PDB file of C-alpha atoms and ligand atoms in Angstrom:
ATOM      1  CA  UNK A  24       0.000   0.000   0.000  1.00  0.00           C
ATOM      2  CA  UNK A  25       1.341   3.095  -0.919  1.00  0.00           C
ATOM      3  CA  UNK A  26       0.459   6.034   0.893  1.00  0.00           C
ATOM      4  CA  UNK A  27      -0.015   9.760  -0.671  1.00  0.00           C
ATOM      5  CA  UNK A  28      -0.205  13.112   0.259  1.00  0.00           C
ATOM      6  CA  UNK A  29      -0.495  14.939  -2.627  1.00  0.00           C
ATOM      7  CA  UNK A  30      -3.151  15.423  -5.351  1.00  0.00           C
ATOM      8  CA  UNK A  31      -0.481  15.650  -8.287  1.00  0.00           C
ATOM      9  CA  UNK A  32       1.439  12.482  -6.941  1.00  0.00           C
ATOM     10  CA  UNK A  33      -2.321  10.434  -6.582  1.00  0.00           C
ATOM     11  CA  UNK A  34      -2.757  11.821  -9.894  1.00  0.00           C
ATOM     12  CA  UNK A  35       0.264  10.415 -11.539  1.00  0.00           C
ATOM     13  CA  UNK A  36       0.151   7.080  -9.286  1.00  0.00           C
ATOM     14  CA  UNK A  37      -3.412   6.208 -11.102  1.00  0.00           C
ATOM     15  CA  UNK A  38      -2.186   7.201 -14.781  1.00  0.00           C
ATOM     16  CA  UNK A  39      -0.272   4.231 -15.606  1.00  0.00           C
ATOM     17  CA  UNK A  40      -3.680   2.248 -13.889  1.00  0.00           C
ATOM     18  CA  UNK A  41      -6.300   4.297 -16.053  1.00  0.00           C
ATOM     19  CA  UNK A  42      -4.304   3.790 -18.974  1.00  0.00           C
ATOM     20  CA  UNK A  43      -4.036   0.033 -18.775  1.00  0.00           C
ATOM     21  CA  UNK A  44      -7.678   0.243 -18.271  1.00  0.00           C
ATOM     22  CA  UNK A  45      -7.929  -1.265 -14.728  1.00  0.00           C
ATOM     23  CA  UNK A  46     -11.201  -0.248 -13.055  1.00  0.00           C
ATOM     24  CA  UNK A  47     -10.258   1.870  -9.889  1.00  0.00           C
ATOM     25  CA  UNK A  48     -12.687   1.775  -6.655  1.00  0.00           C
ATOM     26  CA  UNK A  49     -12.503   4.627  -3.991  1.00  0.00           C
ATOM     27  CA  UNK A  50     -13.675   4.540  -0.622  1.00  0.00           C
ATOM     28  CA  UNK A  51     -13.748   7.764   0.714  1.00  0.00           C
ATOM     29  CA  UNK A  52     -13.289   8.377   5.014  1.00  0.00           C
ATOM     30  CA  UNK A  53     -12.570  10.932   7.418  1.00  0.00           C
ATOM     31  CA  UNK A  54     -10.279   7.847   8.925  1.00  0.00           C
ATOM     32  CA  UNK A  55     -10.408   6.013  12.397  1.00  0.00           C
ATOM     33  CA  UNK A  56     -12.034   3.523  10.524  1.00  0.00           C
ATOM     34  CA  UNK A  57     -13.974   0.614  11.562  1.00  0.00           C
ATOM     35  CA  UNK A  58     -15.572  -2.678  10.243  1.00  0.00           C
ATOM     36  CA  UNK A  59     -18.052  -0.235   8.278  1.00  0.00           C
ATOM     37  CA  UNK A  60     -15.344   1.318   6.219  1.00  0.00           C
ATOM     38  CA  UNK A  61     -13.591  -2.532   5.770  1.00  0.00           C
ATOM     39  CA  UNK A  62     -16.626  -3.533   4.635  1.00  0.00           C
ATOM     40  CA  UNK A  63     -15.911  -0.724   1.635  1.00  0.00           C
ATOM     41  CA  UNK A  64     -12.921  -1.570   1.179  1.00  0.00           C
ATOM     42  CA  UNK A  65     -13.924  -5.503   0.754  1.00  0.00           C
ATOM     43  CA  UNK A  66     -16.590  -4.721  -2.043  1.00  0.00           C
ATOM     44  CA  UNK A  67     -14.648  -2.512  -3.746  1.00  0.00           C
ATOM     45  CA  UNK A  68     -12.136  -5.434  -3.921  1.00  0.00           C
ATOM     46  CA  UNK A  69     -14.650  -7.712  -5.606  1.00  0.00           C
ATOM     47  CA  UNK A  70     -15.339  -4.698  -8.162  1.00  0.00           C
ATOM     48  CA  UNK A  71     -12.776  -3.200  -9.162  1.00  0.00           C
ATOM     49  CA  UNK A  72      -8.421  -3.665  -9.821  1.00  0.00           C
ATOM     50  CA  UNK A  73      -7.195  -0.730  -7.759  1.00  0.00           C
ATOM     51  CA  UNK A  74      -8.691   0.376  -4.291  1.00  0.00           C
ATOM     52  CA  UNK A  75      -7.708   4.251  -3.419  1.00  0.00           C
ATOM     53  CA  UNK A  76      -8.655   5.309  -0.058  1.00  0.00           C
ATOM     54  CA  UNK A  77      -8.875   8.678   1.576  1.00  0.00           C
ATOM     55  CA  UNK A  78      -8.645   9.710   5.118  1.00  0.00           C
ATOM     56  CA  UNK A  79      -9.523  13.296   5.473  1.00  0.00           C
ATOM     57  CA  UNK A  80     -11.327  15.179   8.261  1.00  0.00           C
ATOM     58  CA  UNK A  81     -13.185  17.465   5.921  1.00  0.00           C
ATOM     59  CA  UNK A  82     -13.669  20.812   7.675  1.00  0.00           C
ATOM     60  CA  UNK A  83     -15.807  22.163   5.415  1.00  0.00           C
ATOM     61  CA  UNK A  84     -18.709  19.734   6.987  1.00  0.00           C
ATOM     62  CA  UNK A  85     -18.278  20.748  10.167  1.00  0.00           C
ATOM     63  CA  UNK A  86     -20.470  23.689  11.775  1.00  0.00           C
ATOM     64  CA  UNK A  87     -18.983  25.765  14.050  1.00  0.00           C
ATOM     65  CA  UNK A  88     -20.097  24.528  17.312  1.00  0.00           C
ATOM     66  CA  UNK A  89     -19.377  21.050  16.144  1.00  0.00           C
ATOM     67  CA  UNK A  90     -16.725  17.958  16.957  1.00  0.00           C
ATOM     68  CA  UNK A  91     -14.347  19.051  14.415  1.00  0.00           C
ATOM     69  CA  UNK A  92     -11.608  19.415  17.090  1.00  0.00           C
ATOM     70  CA  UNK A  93     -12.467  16.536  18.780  1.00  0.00           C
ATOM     71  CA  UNK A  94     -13.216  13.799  16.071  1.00  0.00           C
ATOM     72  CA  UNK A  95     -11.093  11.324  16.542  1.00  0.00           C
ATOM     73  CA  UNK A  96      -7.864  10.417  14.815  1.00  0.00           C
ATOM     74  CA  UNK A  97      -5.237   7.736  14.614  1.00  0.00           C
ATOM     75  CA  UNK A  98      -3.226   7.545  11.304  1.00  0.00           C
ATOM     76  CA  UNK A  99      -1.267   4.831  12.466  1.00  0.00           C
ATOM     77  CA  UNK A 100      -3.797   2.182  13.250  1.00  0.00           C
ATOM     78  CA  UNK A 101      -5.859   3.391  10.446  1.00  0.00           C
ATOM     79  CA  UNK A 102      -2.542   2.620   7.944  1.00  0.00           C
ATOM     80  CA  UNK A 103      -2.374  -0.990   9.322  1.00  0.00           C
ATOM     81  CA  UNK A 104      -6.279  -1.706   8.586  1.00  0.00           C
ATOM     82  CA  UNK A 105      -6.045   0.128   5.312  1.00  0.00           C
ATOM     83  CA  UNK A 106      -2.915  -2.113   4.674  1.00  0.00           C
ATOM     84  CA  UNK A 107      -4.766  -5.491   5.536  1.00  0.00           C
ATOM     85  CA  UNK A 108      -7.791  -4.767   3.972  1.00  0.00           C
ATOM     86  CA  UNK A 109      -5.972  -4.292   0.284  1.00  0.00           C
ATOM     87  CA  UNK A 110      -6.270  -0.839  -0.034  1.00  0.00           C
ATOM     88  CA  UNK A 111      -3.663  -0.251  -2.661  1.00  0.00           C
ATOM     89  CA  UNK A 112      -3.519   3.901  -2.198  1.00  0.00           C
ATOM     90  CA  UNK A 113      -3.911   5.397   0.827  1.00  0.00           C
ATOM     91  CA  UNK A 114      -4.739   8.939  -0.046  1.00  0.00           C
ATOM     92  CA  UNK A 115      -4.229  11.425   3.344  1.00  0.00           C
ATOM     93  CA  UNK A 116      -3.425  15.146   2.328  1.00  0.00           C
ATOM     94  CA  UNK A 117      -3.541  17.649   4.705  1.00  0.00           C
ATOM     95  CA  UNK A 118      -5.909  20.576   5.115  1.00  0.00           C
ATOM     96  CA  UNK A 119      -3.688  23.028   2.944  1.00  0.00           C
ATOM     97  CA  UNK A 120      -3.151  20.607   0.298  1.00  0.00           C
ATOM     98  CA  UNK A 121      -7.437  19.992  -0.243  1.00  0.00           C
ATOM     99  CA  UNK A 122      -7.876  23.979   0.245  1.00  0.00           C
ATOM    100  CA  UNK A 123      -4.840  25.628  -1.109  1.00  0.00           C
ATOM    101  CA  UNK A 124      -6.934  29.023  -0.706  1.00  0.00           C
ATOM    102  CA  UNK A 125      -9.832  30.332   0.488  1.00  0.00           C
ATOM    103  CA  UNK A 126     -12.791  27.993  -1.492  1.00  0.00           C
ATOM    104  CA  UNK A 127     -15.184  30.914  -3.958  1.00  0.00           C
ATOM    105  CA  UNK A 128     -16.615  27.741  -5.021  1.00  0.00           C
ATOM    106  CA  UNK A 129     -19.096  25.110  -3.535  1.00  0.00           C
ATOM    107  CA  UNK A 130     -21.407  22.373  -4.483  1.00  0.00           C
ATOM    108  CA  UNK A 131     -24.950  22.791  -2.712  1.00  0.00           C
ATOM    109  CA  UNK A 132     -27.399  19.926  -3.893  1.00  0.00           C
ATOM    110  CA  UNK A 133     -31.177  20.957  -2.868  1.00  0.00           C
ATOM    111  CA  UNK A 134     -34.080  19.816  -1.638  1.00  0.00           C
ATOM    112  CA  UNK A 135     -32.572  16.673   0.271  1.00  0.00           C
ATOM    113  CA  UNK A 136     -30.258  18.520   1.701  1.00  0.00           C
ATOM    114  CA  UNK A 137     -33.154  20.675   3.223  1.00  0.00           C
ATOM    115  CA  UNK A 138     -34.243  17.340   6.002  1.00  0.00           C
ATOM    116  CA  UNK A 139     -32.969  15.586   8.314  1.00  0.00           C
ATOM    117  CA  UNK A 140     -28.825  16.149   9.129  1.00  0.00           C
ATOM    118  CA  UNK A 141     -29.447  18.971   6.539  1.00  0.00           C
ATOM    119  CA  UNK A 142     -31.886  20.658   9.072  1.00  0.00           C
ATOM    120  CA  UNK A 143     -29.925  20.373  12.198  1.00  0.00           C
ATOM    121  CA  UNK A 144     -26.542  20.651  10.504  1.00  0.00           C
ATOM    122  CA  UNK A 145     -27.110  23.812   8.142  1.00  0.00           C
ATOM    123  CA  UNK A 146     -23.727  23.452   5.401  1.00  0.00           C
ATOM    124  CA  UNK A 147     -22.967  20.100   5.948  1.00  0.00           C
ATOM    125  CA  UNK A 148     -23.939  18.908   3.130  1.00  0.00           C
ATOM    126  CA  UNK A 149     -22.394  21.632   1.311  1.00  0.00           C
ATOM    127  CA  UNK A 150     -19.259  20.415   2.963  1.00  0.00           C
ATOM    128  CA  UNK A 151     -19.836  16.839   1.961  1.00  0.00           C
ATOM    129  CA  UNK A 152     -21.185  17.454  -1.676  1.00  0.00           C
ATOM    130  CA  UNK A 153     -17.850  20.186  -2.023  1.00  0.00           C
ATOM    131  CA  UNK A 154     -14.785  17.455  -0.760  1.00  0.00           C
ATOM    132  CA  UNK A 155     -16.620  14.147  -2.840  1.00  0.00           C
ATOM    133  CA  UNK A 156     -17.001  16.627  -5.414  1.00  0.00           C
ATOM    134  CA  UNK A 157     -13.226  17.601  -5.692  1.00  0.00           C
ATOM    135  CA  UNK A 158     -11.756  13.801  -3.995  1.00  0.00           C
ATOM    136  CA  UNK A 159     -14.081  12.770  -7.099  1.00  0.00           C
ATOM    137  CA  UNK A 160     -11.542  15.193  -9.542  1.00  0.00           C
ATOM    138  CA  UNK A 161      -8.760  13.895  -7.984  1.00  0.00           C
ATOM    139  CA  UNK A 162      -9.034  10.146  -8.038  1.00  0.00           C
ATOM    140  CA  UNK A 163     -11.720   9.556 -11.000  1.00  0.00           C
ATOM    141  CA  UNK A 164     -12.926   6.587  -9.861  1.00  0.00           C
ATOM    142  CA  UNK A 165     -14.985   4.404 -11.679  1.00  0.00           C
ATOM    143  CA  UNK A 166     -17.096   3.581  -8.455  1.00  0.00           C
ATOM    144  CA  UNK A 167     -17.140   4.820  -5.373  1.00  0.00           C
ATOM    145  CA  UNK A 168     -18.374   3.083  -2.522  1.00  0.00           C
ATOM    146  CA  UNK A 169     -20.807   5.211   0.620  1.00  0.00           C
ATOM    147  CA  UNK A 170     -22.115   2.934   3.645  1.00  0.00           C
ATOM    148  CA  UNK A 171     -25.997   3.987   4.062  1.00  0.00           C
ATOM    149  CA  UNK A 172     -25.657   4.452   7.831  1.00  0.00           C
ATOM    150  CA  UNK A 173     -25.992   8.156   5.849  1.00  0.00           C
ATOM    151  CA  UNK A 174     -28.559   7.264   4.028  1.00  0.00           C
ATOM    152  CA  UNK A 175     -29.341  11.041   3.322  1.00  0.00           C
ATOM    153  CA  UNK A 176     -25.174  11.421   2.411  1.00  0.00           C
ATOM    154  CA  UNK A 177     -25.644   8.526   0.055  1.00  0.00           C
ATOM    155  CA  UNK A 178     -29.059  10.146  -1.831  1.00  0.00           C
ATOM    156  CA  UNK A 179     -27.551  13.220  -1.794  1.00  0.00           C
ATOM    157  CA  UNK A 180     -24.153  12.202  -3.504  1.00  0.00           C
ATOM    158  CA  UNK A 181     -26.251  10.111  -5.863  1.00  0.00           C
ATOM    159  CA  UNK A 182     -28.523  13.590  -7.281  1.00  0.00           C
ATOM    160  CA  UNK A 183     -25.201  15.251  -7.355  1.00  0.00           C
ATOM    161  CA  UNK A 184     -23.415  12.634  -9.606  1.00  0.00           C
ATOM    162  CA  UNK A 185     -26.218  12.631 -11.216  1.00  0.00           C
ATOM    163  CA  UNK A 186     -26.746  16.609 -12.120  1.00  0.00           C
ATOM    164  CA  UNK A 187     -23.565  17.008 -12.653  1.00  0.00           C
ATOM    165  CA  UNK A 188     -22.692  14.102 -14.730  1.00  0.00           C
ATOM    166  CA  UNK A 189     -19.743  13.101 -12.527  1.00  0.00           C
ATOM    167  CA  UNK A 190     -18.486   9.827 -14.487  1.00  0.00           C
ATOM    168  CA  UNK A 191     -18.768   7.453 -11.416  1.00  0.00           C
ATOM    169  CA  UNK A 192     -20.985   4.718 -10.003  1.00  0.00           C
ATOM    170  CA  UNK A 193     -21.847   4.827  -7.076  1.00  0.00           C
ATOM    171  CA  UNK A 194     -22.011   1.996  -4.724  1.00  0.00           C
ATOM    172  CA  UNK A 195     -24.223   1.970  -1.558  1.00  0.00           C
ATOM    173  CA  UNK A 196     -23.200  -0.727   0.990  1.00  0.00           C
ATOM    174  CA  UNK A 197     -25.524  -2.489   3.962  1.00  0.00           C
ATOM    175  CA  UNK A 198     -24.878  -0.505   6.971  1.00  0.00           C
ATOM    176  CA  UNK A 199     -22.407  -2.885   9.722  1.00  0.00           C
ATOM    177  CA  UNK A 200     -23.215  -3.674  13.255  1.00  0.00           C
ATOM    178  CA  UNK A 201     -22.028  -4.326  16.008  1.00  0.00           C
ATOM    179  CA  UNK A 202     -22.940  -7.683  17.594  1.00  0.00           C
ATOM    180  CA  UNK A 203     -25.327  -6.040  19.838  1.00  0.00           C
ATOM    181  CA  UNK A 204     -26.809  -3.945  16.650  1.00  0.00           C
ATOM    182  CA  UNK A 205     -25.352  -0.499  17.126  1.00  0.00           C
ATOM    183  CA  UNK A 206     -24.640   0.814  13.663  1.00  0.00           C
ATOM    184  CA  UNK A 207     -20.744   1.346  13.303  1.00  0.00           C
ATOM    185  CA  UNK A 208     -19.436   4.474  13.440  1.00  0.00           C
ATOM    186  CA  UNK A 209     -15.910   6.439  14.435  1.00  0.00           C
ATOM    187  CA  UNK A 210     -17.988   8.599  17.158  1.00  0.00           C
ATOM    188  CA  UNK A 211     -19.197   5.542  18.985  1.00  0.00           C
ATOM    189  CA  UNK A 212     -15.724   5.612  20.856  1.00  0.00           C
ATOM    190  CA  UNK A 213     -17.119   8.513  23.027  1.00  0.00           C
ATOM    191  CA  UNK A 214     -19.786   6.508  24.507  1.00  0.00           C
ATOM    192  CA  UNK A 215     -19.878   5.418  27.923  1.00  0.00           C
ATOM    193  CA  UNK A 216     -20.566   1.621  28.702  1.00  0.00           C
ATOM    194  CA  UNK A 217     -23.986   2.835  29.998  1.00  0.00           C
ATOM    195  CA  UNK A 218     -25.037   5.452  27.103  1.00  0.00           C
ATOM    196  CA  UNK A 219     -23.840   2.465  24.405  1.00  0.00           C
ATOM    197  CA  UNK A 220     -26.143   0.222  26.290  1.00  0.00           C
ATOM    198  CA  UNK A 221     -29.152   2.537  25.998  1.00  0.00           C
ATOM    199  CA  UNK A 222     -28.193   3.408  22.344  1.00  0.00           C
ATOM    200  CA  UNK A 223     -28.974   0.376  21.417  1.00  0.00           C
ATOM    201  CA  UNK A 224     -32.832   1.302  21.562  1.00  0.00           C
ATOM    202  CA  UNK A 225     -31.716   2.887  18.132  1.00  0.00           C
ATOM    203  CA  UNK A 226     -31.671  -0.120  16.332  1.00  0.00           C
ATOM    204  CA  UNK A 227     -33.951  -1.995  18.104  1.00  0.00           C
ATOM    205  CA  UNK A 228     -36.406   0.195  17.764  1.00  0.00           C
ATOM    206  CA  UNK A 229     -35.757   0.831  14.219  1.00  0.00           C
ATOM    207  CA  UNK A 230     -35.997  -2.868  13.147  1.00  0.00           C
ATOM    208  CA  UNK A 231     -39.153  -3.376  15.507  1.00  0.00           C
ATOM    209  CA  UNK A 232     -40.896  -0.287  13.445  1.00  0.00           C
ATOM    210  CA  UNK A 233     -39.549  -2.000  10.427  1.00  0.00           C
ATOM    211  CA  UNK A 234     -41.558  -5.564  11.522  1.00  0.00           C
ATOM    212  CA  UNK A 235     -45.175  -3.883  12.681  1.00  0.00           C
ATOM    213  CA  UNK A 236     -44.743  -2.161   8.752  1.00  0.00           C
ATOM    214  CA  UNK A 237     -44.306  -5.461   7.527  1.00  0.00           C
ATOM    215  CA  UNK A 238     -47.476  -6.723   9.584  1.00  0.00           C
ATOM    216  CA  UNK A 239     -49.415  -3.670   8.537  1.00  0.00           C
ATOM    217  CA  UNK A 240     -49.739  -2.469  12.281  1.00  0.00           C
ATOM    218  CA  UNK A 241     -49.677   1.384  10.801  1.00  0.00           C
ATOM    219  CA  UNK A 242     -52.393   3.107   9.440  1.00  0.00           C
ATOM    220  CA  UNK A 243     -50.108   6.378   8.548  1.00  0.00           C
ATOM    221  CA  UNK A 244     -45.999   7.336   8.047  1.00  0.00           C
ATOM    222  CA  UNK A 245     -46.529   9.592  11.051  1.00  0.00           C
ATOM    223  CA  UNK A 246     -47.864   6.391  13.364  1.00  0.00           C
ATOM    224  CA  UNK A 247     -44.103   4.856  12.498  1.00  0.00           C
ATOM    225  CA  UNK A 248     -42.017   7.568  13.275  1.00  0.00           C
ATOM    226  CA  UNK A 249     -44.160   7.897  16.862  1.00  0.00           C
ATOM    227  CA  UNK A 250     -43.554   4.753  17.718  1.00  0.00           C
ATOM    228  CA  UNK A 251     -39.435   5.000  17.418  1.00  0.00           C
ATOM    229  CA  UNK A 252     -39.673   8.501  19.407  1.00  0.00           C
ATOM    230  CA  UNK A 253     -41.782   6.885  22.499  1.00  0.00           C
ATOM    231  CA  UNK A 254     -39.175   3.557  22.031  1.00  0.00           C
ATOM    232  CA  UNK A 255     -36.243   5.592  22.372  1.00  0.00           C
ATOM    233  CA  UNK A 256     -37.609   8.273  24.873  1.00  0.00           C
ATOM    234  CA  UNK A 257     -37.599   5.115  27.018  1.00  0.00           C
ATOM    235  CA  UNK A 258     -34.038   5.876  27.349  1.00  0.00           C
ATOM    236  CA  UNK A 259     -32.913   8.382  30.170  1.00  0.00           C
ATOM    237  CA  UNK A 260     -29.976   9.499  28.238  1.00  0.00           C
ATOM    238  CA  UNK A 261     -31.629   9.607  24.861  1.00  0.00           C
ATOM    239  CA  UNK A 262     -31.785  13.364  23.712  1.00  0.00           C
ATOM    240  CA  UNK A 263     -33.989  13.418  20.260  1.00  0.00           C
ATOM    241  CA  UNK A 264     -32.534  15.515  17.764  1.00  0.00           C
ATOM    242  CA  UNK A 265     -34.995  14.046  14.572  1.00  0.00           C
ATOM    243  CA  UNK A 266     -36.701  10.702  14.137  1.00  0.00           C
ATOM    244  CA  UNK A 267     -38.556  10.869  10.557  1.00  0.00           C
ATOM    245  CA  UNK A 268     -40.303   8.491   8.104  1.00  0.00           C
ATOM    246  CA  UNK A 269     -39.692   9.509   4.475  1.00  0.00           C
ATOM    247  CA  UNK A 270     -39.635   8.345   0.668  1.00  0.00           C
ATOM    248  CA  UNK A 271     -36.203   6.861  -0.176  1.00  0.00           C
ATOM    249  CA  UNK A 272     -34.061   8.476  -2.098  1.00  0.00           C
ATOM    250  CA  UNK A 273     -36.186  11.335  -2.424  1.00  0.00           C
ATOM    251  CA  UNK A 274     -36.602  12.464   0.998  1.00  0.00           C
ATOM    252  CA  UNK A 275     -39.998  13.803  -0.216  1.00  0.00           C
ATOM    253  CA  UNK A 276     -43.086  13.444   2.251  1.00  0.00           C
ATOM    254  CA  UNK A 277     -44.299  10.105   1.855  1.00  0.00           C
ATOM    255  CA  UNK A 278     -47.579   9.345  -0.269  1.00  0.00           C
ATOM    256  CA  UNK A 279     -48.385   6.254   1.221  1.00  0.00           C
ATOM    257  CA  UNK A 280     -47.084   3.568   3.476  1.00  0.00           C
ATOM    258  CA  UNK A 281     -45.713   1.197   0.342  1.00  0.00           C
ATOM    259  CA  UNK A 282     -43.642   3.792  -0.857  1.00  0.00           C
ATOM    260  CA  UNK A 283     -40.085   3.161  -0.498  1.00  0.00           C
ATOM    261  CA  UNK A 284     -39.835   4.206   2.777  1.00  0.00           C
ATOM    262  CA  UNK A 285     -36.517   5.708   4.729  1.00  0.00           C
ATOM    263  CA  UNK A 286     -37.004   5.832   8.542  1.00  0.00           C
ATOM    264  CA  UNK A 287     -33.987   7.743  10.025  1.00  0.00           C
ATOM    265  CA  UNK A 288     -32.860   8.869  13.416  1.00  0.00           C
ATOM    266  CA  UNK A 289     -30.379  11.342  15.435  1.00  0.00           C
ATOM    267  CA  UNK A 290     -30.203  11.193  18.769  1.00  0.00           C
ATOM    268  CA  UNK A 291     -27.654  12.490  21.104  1.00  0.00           C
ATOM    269  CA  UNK A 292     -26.478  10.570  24.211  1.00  0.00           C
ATOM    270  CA  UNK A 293     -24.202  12.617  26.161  1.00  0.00           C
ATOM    271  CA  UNK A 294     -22.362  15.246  23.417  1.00  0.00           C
ATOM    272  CA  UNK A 295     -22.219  11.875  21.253  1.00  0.00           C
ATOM    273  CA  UNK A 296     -24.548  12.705  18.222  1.00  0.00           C
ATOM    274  CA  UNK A 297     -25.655   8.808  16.339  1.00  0.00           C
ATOM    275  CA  UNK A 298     -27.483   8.914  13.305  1.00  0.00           C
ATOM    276  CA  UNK A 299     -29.041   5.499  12.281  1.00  0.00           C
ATOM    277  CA  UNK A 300     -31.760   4.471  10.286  1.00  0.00           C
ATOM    278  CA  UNK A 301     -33.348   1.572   7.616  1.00  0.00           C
ATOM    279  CA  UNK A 302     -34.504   1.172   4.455  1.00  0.00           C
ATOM    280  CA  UNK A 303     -37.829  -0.399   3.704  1.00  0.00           C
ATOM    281  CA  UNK A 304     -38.356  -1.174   0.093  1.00  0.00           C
ATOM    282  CA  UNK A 305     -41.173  -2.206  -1.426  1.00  0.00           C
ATOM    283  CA  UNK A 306     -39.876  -2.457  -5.351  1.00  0.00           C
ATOM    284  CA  UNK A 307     -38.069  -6.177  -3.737  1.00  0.00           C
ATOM    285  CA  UNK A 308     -34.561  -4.680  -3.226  1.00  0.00           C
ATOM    286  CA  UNK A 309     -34.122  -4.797   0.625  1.00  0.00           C
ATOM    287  CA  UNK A 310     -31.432  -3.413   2.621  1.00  0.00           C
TER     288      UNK A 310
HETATM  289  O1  PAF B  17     -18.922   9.805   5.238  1.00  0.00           O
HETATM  290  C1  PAF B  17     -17.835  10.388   5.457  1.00  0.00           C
HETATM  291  O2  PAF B  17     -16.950   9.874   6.125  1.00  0.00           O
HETATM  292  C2  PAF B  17     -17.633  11.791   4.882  1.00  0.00           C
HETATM  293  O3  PAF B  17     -18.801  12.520   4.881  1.00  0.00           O
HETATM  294  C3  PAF B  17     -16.992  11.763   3.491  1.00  0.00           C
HETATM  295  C4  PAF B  17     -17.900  11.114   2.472  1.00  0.00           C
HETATM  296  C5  PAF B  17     -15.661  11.036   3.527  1.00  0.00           C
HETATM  297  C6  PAF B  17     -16.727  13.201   3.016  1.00  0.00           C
HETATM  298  O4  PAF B  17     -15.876  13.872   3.876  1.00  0.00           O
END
C-alpha cells in the first residue's frame, strides 16, 4: 500500500492504472475507521483492480459549534487496517493541500439537503457534496463506494453525480453492526458503557418499526415515526434531535405507506450525536 499526500502524486500514481484500463474503486473516510469502512474496502475489492482510499477530516462539513476538534484520529492504526484490507492507495493530504486558498466555489445539492442532518446541521452537506465533489476530480474513480448508515449522504451524492454528470458509479453498501446492533461508526468511541447500552434502543427500535410495517400495524408514516420517538424516549440518556419516516431516495413526504420508505434517526447521548436508520423497500430490493 502506498500512501499519498499529494493530489499531483495520486494523480500520476493512477495514470499508468487508467491507462491500462484497470477499473479503480474509492472509498472515501474521514479515517479512524472501523468494520463499516472494511466492509468498503472488501466490495470494492470484488469490483474493481485498484482500491484508493482517503482519510480526510473534511472541515468544510463541520459547523462551528461542532466535533471538528475533537473527532477522533489515529493515522497509524488506520494505515495498518487500510494495509490489511488491500487498499492499494492510501490517499491522506492535509488541510492546505485539499484547500490551497480560500474555497469561492461550492457544491450545494437541494431539496434533500433541506431534512434531516441537513436541518440540524445547516452546510454540511455543502461540505460533503464540495470534498466528494473535488476527492471525485482527484481520483476519477470508476465507483465509489458510501455505507448507508448516511442514508441522506448517500441520496444526496447520488442527485449530485447525477446533475452534474460526474463519471462514477456509485455503490451503496448495507450498513455494519455491532454484535449487539449499534450501527458502526468512528464517534461511537465517546460513549460510555452505559449510554452504548441505551443506544442500542436505536436499532432496536428501528428494526421493531420495520416488523409492525411489515405486519401492517400502521395506518399512517406519522404512526411509524411515533412509535421509534416513544421507544427511544424510554431511554434516560436519549436526547432526540430528529426521528422521521420519508420516501427513499427522495426524501420527499411520503404518499403512502408502500412507498419506499426511509425511517432515520439522530439522537444524542451525552455530546455523542448517532445517526441510524433503515430502508424499507417495497420495489423487492431490501437493505
Ligand atoms: O462519510 C464520510 O466519512 C464523509 O462525509 C466523506 C464522504 C468522507 C466526506 O468527507
Amino acid at each position: 500500500m502506498k500512501v499519498i499526500t499529494t493530489k499531483s502524486e495520486l494523480r500520476s500514481s493512477l495514470q499508468s492504472s487508467r491507462t491500462d484500463r484497470k477499473r479503480i474503486g474509492f472509498v472515501p473516510t474521514m479515517g479512524y475507521l472501523h468494520e463499516g469502512h472494511i466492509s468498503l474496502v472488501k466490495q470494492a475489492k470484488l469490483e474493481c483492480d485498484i482500491v484508493v482510499m482517503s482519510i480526510f477530516v473534511n472541515p468544510l462539513q463541520f459547523g462551528p459549534n461542532e466535533d471538528l476538534n475533537r473527532y477522533p484520529r489515529d493515522f497509524e492504526r488506520d494505515c495498518e487496517l487500510a494495509k490489511k484490507a488491500g487498499v492499494d492507495y492510501l490517499f491522506h493530504p492535509d488541510v492546505s493541500e485539499m484547500y490551497p486558498s480560500q474555497s469561492l466555489t461550492y457544491v450545494r445539492v437541494g431539496q434533500i439537503t433541506e431534512k434531516l442532518c441537513g436541518a440540524s446541521r445547516p452546510g454540511h452537506f455543502d461540505g460533503v457534496a464540495t470534498v466528494v465533489t473535488k476527492l471525485f476530480q482527484i481520483v476519477q474513480p470508476d465507483r465509489a463506494y458510501f455505507g448507508l448508515k448516511d442514508a441522506q449522504q448517500v441520496a444526496v451524492i447520488e442527485q449530485m453525480v447525477l446533475d452534474l454528470d460526474i463519471p462514477v458509479t456509485i455503490v451503496p453498501c448495507e450498513i455494519v453492526r455491532e454484535s449487539d446492533g449499534l450501527a458502526l461508526s468512528s464517534r461511537n468511541v465517546f460513549l460510555t458503557p452505559e449510554q452504548h447500552q441505551q443506544a442500542l434502543i436505536l436499532s432496536k427500535s428501528l428494526q421493531m418499526a420495520k416488523d409492525k410495517l411489515a405486519s401492517h400495524l400502521f395506518e399512517s408514516t406519522d404512526q411509524v415515526s411515533q412509535f421509534v420517538i416513544q421507544q427511544i424516549q424510554t431511554q434516560s440518556l436519549a436526547e432526540i434531535d430528529y426521528v422521521d419516516t420519508l420516501q427513499y431516495p427522495s426524501l420527499e413526504s411520503p404518499n403512502s405507506l408502500t412507498d419506499d420508505l426511509l425511517i432515520a434517526v439522530a439522537v444524542r447521548f451525552g455530546s455523542t450525536r448517532l445517526i441510524d436508520n433503515v430502508l424499507v423497500r417495497h420495489n423487492n430490493k431490501e437493505c
